[in-house]
mmCIF file of C-alpha atoms in Angstrom:
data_model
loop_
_atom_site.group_PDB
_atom_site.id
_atom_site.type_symbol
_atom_site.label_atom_id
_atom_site.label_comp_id
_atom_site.label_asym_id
_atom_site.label_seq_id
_atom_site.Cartn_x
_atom_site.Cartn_y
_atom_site.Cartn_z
ATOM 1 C CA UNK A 1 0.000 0.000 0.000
ATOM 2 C CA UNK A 2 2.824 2.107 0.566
ATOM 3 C CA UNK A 3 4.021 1.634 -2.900
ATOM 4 C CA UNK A 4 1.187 2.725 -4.223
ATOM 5 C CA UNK A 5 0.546 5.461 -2.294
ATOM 6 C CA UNK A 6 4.183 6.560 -3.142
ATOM 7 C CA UNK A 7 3.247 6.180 -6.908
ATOM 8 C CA UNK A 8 -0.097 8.198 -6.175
ATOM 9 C CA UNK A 9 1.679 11.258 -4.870
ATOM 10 C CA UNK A 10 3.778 10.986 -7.788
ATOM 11 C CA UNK A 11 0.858 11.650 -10.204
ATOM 12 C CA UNK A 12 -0.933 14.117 -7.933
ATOM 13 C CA UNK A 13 -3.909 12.017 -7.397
ATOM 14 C CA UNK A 14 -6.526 13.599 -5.731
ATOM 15 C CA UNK A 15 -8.155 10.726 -3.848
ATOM 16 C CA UNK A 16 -6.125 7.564 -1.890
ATOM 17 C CA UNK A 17 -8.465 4.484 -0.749
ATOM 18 C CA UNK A 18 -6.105 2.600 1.746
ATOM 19 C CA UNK A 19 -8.269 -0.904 1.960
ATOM 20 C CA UNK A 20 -11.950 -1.699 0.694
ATOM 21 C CA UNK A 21 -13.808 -4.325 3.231
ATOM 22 C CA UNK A 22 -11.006 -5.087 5.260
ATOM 23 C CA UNK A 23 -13.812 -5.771 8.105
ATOM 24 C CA UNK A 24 -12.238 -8.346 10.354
ATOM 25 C CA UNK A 25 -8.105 -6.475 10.207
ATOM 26 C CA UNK A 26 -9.941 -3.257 10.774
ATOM 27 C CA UNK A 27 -11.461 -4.774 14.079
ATOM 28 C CA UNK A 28 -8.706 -6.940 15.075
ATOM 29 C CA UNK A 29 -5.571 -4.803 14.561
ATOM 30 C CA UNK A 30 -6.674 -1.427 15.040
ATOM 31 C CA UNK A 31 -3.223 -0.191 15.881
ATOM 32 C CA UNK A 32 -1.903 -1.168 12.767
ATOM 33 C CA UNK A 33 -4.241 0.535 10.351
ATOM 34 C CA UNK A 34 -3.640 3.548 13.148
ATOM 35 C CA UNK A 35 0.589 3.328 11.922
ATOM 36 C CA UNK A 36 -0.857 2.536 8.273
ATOM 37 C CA UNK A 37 -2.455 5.729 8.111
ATOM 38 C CA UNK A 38 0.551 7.934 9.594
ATOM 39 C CA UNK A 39 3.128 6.048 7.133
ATOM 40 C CA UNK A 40 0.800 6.491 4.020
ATOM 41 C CA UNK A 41 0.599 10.555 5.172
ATOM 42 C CA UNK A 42 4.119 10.808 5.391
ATOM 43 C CA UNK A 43 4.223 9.902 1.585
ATOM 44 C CA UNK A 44 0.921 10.534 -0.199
ATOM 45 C CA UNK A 45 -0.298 14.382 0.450
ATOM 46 C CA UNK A 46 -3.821 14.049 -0.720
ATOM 47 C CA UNK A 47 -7.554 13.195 0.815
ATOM 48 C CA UNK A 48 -7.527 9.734 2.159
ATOM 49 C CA UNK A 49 -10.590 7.527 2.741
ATOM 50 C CA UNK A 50 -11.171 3.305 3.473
ATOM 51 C CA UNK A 51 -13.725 1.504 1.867
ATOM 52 C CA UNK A 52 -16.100 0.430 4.712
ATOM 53 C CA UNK A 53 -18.629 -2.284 3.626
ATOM 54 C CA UNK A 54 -22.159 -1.066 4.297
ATOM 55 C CA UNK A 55 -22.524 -3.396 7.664
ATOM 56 C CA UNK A 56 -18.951 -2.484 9.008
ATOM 57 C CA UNK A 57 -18.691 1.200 8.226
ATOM 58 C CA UNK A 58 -19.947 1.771 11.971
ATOM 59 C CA UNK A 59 -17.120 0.027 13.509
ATOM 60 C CA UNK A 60 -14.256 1.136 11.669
ATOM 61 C CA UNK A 61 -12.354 3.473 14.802
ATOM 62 C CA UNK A 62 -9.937 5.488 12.622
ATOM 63 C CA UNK A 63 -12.539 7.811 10.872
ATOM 64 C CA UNK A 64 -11.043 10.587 12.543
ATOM 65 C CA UNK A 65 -7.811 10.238 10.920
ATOM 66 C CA UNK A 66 -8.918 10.329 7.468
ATOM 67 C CA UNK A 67 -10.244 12.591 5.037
ATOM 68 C CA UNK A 68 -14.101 10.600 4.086
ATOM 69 C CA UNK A 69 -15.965 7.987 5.702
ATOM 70 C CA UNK A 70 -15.890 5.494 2.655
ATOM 71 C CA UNK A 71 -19.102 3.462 2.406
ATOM 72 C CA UNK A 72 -19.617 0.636 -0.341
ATOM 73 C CA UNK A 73 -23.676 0.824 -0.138
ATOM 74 C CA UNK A 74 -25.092 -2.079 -0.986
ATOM 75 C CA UNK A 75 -27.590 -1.916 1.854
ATOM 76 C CA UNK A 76 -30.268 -4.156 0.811
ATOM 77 C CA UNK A 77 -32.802 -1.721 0.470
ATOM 78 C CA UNK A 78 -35.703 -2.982 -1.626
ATOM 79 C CA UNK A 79 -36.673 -6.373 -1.920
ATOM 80 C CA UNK A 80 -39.213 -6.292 -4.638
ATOM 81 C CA UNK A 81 -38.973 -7.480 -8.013
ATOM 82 C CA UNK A 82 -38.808 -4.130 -9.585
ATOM 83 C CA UNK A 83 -38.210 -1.397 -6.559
ATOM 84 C CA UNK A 84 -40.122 1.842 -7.315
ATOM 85 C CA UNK A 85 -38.588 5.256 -6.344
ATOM 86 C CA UNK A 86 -40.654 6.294 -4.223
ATOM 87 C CA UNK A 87 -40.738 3.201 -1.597
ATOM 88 C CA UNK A 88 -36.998 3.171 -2.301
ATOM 89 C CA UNK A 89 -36.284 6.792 -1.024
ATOM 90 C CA UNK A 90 -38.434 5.828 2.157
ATOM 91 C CA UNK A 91 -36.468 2.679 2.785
ATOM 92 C CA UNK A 92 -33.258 4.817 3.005
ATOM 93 C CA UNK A 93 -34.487 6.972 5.600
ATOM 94 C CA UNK A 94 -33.629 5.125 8.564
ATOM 95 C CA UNK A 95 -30.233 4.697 6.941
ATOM 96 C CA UNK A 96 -29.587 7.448 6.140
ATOM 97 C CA UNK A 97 -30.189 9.066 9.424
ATOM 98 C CA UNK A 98 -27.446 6.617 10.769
ATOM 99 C CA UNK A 99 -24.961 7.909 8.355
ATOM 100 C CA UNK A 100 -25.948 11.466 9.035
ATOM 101 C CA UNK A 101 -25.105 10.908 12.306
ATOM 102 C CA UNK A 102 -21.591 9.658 11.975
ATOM 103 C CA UNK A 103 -20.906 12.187 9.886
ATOM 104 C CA UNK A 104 -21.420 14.500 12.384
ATOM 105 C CA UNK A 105 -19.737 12.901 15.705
ATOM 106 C CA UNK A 106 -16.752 12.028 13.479
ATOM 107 C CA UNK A 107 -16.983 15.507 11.316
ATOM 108 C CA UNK A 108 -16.346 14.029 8.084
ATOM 109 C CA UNK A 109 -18.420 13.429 5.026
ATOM 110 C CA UNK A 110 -19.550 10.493 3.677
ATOM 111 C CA UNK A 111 -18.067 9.523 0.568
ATOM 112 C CA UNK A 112 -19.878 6.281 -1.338
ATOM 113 C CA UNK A 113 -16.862 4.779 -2.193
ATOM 114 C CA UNK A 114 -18.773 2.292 -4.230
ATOM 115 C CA UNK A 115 -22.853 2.344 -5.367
ATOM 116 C CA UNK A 116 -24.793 0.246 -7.998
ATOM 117 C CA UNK A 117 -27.022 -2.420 -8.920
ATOM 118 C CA UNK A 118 -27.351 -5.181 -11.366
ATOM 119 C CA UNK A 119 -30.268 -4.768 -14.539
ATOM 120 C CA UNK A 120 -32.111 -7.917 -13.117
ATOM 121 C CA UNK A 121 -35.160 -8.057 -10.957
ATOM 122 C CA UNK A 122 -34.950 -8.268 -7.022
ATOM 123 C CA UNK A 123 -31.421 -6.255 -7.484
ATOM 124 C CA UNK A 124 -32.290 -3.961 -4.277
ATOM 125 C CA UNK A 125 -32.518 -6.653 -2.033
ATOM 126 C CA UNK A 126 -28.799 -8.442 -1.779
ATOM 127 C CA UNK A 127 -27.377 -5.530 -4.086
ATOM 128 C CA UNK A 128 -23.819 -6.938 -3.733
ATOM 129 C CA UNK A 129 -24.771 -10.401 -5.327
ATOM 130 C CA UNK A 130 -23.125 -11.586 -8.234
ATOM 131 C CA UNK A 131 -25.177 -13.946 -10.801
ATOM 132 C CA UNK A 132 -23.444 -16.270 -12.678
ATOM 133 C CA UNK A 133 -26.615 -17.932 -14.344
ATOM 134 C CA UNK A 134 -28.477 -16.453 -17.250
ATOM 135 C CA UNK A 135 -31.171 -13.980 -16.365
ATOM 136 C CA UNK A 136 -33.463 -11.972 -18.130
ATOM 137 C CA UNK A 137 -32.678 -8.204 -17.803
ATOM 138 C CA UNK A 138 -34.920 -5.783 -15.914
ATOM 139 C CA UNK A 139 -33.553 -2.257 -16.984
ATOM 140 C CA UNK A 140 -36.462 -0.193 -14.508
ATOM 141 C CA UNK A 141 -35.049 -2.052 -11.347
ATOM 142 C CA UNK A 142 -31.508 -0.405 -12.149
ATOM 143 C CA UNK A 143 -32.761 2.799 -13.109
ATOM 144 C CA UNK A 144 -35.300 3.374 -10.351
ATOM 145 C CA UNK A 145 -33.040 2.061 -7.522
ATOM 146 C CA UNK A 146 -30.231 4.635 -9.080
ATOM 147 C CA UNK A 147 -33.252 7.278 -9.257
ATOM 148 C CA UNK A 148 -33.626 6.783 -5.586
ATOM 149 C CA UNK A 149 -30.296 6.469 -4.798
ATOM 150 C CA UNK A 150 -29.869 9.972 -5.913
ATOM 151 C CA UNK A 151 -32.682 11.693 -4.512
ATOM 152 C CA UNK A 152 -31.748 10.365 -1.281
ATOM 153 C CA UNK A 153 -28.177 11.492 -0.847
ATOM 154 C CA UNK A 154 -27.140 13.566 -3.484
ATOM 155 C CA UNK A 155 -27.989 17.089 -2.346
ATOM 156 C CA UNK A 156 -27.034 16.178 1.248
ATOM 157 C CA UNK A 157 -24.641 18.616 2.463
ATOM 158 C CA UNK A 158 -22.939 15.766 4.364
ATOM 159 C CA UNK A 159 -22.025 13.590 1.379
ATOM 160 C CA UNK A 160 -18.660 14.041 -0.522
ATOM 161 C CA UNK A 161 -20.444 12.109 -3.657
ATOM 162 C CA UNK A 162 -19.629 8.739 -4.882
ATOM 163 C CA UNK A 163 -18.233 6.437 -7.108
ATOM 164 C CA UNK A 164 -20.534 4.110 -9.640
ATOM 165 C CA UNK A 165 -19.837 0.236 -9.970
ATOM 166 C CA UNK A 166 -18.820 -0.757 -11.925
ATOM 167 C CA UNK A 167 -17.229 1.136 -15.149
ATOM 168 C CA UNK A 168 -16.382 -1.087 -17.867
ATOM 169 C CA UNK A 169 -13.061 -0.715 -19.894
ATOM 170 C CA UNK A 170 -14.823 -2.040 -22.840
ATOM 171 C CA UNK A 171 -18.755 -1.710 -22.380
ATOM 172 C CA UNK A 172 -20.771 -4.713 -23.073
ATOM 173 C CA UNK A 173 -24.285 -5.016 -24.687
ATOM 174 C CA UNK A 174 -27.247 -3.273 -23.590
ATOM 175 C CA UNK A 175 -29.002 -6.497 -23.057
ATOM 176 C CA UNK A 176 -26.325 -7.820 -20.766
ATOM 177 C CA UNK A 177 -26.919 -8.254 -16.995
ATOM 178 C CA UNK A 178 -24.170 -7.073 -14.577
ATOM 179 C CA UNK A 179 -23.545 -3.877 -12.713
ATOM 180 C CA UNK A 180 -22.563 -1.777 -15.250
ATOM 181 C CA UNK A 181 -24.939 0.840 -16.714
ATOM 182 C CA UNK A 182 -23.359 1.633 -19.948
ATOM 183 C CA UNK A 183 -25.684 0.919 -22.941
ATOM 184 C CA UNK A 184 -28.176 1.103 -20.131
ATOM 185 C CA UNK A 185 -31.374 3.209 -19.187
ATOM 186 C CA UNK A 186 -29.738 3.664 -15.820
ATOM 187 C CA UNK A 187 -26.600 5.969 -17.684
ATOM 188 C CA UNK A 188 -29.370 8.598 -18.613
ATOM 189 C CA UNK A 189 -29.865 8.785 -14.508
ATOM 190 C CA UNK A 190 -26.682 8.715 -14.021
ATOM 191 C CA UNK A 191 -25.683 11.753 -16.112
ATOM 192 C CA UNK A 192 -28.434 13.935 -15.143
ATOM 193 C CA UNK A 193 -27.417 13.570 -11.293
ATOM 194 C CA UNK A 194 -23.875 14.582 -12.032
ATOM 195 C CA UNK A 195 -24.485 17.165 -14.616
ATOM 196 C CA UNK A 196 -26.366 18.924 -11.282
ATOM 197 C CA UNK A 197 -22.856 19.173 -9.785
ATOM 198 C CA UNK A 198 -21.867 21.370 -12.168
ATOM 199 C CA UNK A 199 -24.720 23.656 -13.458
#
């Protein structure tokens, strides 16, 4: 990690990630991640973050040293075959009021360090699930649960903004299913939530 923080600082990147999921080192060797952190300051110079799993982020005990709370949020959030917006944004209440509330005892933003759904029906409901089998698409699931995604969290003053999974060197068809949202109705969403960051 070192090494590539070294190589980050190098190419001014704006954004380090020192460990996605890490849940049972984070809990077990607190001290070292404490020493991981100082080291990887000494050499990188911009924002840091972790990538907390959505049922860990609350007991990861270094927030204070870095720069974000980093969530992956794949809370399973709607469990019906194709999740409307509206039920959606009312399931992410609770949520988000527990996330609000970190935020504020550790003063840091949230930062979604990784958000997204398959195009296949149920995909709110174990969003981190990878199919292997053949399944028919079901474009509206995506797009509403990004839809509510969005209006849930996006004009929140205490979230930094967030990073869609996944992005796809070399897109595949529309009519594939995976996480990706390129070729799909869910990249119209997509784009009109982060043109607002900059109009």
């Amino acid at each position: 990690i070192l090494r590539l923080a070294t190589i980050a600082d190098s190419m001014n990147v704006e954004l380090f990630c020192i460990g996605t999921e890490l849940r049972g080192s984070v809990i077990k060797r607190p001290i070292f991640w404490e020493q991981l952190i100082e080291q990887v300051k000494d050499i990188y110079s911009g924002a840091i973050t972790y990538s907390a799993n959505w049922d860990e982020y609350d007991k990861v005990p270094f927030w204070n040293q870095l720069d974000f709370i980093g969530v992956d949020a794949y809370f399973p959030i709607n469990f019906s075959k194709t999740p409307s917006v509206n039920r959606t944004v009312r399931n992410w209440k609770p949520i988000k009021k527990k996330l609000k509330a970190l935020s504020k005892k550790e003063n840091r933003k949230i930062l979604m360090t990784e958000f997204g759904y398959k195009n296949v029906s149920f995909s709110g409901a174990l969003p981190w699930t990878h199919h292997k089998e053949k399944v028919n698409p079901n474009n509206k699931a995506q797009s509403n649960l990004y839809e509510a995604f969005f209006k849930s969290f996006w004009e929140e003053s205490w979230v930094a903004g967030g990073f869609s999974w996944n992005w796809l060197h070399t897109p595949q068809a529309s009519n594939t299913t995976d996480f990706s949202i390129q070729n799909k109705p869910a990249m119209k969403i997509l784009k009109k939530w982060y043109d607002n960051l900059y109009y």
